[in-house]
Coordinates of C-alpha atoms and ligand atoms in Angstrom, one line a residue:
X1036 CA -22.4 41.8 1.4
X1037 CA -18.6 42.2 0.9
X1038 CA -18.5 40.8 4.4
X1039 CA -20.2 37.8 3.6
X1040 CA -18.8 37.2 -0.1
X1041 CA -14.9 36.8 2.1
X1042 CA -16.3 34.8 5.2
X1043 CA -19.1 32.0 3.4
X1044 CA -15.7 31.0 1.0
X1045 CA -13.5 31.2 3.9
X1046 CA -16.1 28.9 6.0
X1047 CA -16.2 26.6 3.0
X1048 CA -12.9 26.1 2.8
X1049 CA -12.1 25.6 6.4
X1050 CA -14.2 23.1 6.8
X1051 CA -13.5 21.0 3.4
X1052 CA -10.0 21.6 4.6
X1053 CA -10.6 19.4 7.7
X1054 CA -12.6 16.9 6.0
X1055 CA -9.8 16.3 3.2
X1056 CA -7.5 15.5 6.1
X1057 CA -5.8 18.7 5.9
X1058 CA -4.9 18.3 9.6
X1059 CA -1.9 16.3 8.5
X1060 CA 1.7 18.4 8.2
X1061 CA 5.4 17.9 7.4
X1062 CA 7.4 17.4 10.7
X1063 CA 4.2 17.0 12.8
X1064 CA 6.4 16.0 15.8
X1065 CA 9.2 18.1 15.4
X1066 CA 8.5 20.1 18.6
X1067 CA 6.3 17.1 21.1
X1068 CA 8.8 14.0 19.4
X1069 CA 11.4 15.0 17.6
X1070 CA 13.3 12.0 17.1
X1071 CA 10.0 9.9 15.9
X1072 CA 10.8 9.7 12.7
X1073 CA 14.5 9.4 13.0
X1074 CA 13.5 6.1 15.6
X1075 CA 11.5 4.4 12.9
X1076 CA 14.2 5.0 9.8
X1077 CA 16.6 3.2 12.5
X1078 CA 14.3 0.3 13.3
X1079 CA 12.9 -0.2 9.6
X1080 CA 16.7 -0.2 8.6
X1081 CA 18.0 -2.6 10.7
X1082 CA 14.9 -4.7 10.1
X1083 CA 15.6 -4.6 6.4
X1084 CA 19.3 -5.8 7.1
X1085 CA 17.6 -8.7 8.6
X1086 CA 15.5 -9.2 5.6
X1087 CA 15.0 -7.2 2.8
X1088 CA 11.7 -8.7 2.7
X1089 CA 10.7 -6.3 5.3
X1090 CA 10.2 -3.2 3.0
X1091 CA 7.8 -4.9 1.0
X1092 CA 5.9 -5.4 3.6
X1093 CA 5.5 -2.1 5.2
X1094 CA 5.3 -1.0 2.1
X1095 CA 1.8 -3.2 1.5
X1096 CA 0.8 -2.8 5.3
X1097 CA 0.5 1.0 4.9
X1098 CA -1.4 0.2 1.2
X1099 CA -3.7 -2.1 3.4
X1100 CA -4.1 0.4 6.4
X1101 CA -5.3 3.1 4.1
X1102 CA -7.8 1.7 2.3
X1103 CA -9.7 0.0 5.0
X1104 CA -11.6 2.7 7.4
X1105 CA -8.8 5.2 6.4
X1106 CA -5.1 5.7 7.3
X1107 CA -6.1 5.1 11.2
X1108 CA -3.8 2.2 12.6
X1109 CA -6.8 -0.3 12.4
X1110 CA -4.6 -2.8 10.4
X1111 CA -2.3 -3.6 13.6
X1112 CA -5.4 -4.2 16.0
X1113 CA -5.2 -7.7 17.0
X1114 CA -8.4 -9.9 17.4
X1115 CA -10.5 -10.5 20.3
X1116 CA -12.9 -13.6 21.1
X1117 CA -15.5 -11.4 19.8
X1118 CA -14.3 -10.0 17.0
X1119 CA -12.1 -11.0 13.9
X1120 CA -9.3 -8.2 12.7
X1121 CA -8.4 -6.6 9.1
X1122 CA -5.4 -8.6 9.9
X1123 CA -7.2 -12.0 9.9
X1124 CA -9.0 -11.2 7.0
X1125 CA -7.4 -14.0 4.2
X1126 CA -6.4 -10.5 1.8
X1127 CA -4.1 -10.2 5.1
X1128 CA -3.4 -13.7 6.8
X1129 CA -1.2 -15.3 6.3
X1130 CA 0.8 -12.6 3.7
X1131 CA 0.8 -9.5 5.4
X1132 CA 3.6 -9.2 8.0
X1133 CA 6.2 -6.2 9.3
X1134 CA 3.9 -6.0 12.5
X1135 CA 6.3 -7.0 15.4
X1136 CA 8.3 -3.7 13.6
X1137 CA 5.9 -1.2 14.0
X1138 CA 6.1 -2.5 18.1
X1139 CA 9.6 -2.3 17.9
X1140 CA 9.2 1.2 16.4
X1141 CA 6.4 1.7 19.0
X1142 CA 7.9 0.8 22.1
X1143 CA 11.3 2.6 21.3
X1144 CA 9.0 6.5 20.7
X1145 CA 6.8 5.7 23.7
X1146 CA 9.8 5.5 26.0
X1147 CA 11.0 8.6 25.1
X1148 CA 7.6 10.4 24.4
X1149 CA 4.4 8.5 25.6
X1150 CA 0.8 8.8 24.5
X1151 CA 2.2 11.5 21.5
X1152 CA 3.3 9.6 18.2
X1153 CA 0.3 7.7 16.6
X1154 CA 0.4 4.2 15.2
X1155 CA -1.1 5.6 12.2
X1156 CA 1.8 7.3 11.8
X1157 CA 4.6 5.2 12.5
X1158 CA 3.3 2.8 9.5
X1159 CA 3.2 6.1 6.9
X1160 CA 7.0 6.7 8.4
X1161 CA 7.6 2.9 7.8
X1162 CA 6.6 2.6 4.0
X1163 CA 8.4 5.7 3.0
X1164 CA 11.7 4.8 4.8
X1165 CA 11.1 1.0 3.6
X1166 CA 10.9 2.9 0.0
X1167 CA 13.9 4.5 0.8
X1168 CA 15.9 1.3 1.3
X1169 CA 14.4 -0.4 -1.2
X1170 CA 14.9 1.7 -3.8
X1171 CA 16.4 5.5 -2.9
X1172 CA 13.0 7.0 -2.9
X1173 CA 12.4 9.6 -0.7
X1174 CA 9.3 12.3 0.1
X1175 CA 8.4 13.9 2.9
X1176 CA 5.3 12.2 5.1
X1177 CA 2.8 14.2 6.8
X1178 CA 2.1 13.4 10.0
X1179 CA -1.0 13.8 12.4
X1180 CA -3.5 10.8 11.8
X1181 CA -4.9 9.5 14.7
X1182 CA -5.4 5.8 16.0
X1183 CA -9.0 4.2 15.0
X1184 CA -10.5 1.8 17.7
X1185 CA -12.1 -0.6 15.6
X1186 CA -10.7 -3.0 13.0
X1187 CA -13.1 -5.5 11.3
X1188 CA -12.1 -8.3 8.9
X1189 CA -15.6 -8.0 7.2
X1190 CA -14.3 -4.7 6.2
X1191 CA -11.9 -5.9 3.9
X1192 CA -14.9 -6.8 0.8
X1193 CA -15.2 -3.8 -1.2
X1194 CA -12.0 -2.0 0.5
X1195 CA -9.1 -3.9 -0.9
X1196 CA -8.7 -4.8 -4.4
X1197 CA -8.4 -9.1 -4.9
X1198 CA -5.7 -9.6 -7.1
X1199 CA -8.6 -11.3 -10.0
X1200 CA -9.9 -7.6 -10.4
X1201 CA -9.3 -6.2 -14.0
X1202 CA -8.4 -2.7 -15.1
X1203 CA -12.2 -1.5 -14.5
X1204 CA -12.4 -2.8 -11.5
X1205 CA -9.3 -1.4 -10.0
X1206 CA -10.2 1.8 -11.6
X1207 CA -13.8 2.2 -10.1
X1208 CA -12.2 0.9 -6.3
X1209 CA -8.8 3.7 -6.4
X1210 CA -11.5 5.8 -7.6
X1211 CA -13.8 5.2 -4.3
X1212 CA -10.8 6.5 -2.5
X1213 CA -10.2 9.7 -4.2
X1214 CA -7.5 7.9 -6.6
X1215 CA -7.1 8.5 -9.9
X1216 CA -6.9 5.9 -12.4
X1217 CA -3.0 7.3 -13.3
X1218 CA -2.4 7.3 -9.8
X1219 CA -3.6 3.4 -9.7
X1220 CA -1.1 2.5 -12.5
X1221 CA 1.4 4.4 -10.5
X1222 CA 0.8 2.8 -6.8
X1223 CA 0.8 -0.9 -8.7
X1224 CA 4.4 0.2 -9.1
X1225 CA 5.0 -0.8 -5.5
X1226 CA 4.7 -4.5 -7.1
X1227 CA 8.1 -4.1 -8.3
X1228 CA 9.3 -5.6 -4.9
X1229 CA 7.9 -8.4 -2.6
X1230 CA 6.1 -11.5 -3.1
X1231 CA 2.7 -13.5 -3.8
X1232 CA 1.5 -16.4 -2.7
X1233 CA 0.7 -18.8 -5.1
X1234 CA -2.8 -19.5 -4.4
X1235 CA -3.5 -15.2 -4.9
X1236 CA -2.9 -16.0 -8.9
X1237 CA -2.3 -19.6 -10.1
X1238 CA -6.2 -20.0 -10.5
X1239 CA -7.0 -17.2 -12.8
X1240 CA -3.2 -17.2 -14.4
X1241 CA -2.0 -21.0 -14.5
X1242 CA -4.8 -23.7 -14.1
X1243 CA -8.7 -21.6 -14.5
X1244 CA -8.2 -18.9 -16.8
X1245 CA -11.7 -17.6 -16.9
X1246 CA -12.7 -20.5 -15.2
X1247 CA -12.2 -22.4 -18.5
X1248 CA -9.8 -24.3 -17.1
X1249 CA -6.8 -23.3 -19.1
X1250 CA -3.5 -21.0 -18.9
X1251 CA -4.1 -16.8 -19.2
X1252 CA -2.7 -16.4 -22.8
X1253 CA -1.4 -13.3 -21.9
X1254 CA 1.1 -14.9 -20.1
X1255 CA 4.3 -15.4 -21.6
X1256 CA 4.3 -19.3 -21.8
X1257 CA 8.0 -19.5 -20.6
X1258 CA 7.1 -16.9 -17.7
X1259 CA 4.3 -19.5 -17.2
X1260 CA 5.9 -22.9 -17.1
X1261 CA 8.6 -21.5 -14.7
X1262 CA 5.7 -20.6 -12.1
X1263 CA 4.0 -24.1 -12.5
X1264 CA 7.0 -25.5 -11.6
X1265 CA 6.8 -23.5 -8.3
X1266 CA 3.3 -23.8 -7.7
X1267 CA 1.6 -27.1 -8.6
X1268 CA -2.3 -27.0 -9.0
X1269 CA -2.7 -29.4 -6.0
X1270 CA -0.8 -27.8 -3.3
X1271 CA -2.3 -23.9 -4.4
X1272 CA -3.0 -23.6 -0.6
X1273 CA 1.1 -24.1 0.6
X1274 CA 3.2 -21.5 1.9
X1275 CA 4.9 -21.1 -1.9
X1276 CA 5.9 -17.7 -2.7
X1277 CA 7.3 -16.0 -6.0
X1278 CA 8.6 -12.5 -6.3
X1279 CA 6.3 -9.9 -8.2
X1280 CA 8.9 -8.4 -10.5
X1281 CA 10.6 -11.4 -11.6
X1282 CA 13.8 -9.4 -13.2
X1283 CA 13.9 -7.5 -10.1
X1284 CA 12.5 -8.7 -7.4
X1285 CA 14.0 -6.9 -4.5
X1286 CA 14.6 -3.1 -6.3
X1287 CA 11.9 -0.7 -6.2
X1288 CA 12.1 -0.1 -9.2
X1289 CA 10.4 0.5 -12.8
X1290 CA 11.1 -2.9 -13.8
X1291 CA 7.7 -3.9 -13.2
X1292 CA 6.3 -2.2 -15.7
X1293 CA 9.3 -3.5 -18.1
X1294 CA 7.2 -6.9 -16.6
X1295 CA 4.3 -6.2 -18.0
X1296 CA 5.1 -5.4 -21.8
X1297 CA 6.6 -8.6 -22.0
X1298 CA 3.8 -10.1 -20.5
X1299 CA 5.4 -11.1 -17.1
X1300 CA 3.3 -9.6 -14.6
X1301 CA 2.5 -12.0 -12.2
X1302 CA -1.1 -11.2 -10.9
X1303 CA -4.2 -10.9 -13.1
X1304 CA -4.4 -7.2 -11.5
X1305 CA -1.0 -6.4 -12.5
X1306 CA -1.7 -7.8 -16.5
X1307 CA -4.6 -6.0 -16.8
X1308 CA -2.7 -2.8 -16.9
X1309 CA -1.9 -3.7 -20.4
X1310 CA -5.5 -4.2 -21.9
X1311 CA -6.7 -0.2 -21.6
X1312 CA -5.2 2.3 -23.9
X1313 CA -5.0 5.0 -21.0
X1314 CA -2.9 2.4 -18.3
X1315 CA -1.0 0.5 -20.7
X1316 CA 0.6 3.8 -21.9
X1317 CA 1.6 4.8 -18.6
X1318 CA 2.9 1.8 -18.4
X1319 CA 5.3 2.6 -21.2
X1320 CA 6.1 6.0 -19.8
X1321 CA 7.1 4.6 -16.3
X1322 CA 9.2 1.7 -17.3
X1323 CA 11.2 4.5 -19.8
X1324 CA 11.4 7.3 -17.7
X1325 CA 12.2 6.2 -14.2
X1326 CA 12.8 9.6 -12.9
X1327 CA 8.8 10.6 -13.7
X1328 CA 7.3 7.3 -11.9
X1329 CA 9.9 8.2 -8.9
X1330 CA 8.4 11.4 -8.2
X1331 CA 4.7 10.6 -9.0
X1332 CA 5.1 7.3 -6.9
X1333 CA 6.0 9.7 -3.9
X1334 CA 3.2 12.0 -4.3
X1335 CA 0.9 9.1 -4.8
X1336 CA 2.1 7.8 -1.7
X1337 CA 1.2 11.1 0.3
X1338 CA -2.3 11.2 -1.3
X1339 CA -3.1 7.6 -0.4
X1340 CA -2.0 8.5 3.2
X1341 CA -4.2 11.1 3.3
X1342 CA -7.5 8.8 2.6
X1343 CA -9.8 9.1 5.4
X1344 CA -7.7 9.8 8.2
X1345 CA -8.3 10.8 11.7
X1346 CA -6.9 13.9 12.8
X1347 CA -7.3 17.0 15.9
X1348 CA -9.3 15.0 18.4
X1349 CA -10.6 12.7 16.5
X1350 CA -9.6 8.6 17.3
X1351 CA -6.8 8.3 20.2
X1352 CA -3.2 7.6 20.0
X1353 CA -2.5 4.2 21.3
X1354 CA -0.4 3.2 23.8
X1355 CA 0.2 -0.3 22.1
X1356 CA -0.5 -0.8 18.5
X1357 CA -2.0 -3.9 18.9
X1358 CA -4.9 -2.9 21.1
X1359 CA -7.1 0.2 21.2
X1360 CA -6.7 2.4 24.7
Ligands
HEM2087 C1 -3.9 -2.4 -7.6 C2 -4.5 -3.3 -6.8 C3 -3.6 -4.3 -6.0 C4 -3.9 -5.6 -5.9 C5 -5.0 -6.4 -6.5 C6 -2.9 -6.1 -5.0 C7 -2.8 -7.5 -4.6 C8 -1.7 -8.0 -4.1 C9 -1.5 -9.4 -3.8 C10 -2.5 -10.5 -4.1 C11 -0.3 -9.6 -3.3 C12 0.4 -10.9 -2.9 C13 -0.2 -11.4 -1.5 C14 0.3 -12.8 -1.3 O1 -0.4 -13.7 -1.8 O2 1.3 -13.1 -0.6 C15 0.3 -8.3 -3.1 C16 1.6 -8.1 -2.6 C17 2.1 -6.8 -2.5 N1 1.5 -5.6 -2.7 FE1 -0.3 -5.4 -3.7 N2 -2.0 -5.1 -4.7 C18 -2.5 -4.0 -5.2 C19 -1.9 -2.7 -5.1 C20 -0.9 -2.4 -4.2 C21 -0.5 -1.1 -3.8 C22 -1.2 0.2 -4.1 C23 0.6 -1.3 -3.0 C24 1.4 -0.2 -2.3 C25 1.5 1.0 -2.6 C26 0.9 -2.7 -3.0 C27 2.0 -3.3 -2.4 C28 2.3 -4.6 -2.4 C29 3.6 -5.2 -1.9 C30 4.8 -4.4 -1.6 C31 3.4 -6.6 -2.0 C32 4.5 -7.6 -1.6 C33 4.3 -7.9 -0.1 C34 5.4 -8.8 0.5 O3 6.3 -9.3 -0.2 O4 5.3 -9.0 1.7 N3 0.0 -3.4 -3.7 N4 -0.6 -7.4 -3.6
NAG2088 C1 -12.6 -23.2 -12.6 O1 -13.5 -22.1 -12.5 C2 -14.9 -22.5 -12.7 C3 -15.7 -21.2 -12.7 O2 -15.4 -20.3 -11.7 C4 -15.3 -23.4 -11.5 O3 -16.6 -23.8 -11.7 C5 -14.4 -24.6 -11.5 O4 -14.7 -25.4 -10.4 C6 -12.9 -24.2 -11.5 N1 -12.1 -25.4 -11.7 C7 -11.1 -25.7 -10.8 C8 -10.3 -26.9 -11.1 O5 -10.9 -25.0 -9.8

């Protein structure tokens, strides 16, 4: 009985352990690549010196890998004639880009250690070193996910958020991936750099509030008349973008939850944070006590790399991001 009473928890626990993704570890490649992550700090830095634009888009690229079919790499699978990729999905096409740096990252580990470092991986490495840049953030990735062989735009329904979501919905789809509705307020955080297109909010902000076709009055008007300038209702389809913090658009910082109590947040899903008692007051906590959303940003991070992920001999590592082995 004793016997059993140790071993049937042990079992338990061993296998949940796998399931949660408890293959991933800190310095994964320390022994079969250790300069892996040191390659991709390099290459995200100098991309960012490029354009700073560039850590705003990791950032959102690892965000996007995550919650469609896991953490597994299916995000940088280009399409075929048959078959139309995550990244052709219109959540991802035209706004999501960083991907000819994850090659660059790619090419650079495979030459020194082929077949070890995962694609999966190099995008976790990218968004916490874009962070980094972006605005001093550091934690410590785990490493270990596998590459997925599939990547399907009609995924993307029901996986990503749309920025027209409200607090409930947002709530119910972070919950779906083991996120917590803090954790939510915390991840929207990474809206304090980058930039939107203006057809992702003009209709349910500017022009079709509630498709009463009127302005969202919890807009500040002058916040509002500023972004009509910039994007006119008959050209919502152009190549227009605004930044998503507007006082400081290319810091990560807390200043976009400083945004929203003044009612500047740009998308509906970023507003909305403001209309429940429990989000609107971690609003207020973040935007006066920088170091807290720092640190819970970080472990947020690591739990959203986490999601689904592939791991031991699960998936494949890719020999070219773009394309499954
Ligand atoms: C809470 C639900 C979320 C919604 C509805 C949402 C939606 C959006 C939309 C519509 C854009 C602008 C796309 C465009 O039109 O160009 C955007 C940009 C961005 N998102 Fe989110 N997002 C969410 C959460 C997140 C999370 C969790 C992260 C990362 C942790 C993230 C990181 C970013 C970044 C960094 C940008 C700027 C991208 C760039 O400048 O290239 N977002 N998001
Ligand atoms: C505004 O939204 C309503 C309801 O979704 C829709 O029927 C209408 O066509 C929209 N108007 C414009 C100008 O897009």
């Amino acid at each position: 009985m004793e016997f059993l009473a140790f071993f049937i928890p042990l079992a338990i626990f061993l296998s949940s352990a796998i399931v949660n993704g408890d293959g991933l570890s800190i310095g994964y490649y320390r022994h079969a690549c250790p300069r892996a992550e040191e390659i991709v700090s390099k290459t995200v830095e100098n991309a960012i010196k490029g354009n700073p634009g560039v850590a705003a888009a990791l950032i959102r690229m690892h965000f996007h890998d995550c919650f469609v079919r896991g953490c597994d790499g299916s995000i940088l699978i280009d399409s075929t004639t048959g078959n139309s990729a995550e990244k052709d999905s219109p959540a991802n096409n035209p706004s999501l880009s960083g991907f000819d740096i994850i090659d660059s990252a790619k090419s650079r580990i495979e030459a020194e250690c082929p077949g070890v470092v995962s694609c999966a991986d190099i995008v976790a490495f990218a968004a916490r070193d874009s962070a980094q840049q972006a605005g001093g953030l550091y934690w410590a990735v785990e490493g270990g996910r596998r590459d997925g062989r599939v990547s399907r735009a009609s995924d993307i329904p029901g996986n990503l958020p749309p920025p027209s979501f409200d607090v409930n919905q947002l709530t119910q789809l972070f919950a779906s991936k083991q996120l917590s509705q803090d954790e939510m307020v915390t991840l929207s955080g990474a809206h304090s750099i980058g930039v939107s297109h203006c057809s992702s909010f003009t209709a349910d902000r500017m022009y079709n509030f509630s498709g009463r076709g009127v302005q969202d009055p919890s807009m500040d008007p002058r916040y509002a008349l500023q972004l009509k300038a910039k994007c006119p209702a008959s050209s919502s389809s152009s190549s227009v973008v605004v930044p998503l913090d507007p006082l400081s658009p290319t810091n990560l910082d807390v200043k976009y939850y400083v945004d929203l109590q003044v009612k500047r947040g740009l998308l509906k899903s970023d507003q909305t944070l403001m209309t429940n008692d429990a989000t609107s007051r971690l609003v207020k906590i973040n935007a006066k006590y920088p170091t807290i959303w720092r640190k819970n940003f970080g472990r947020a991070m690591v739990k959203m790399g986490a999601i689904d992920v592939l791991t031991g001999s699960q998936g494949e590592i890719r020999k070219q991001c773009r394309v499954p082995n």
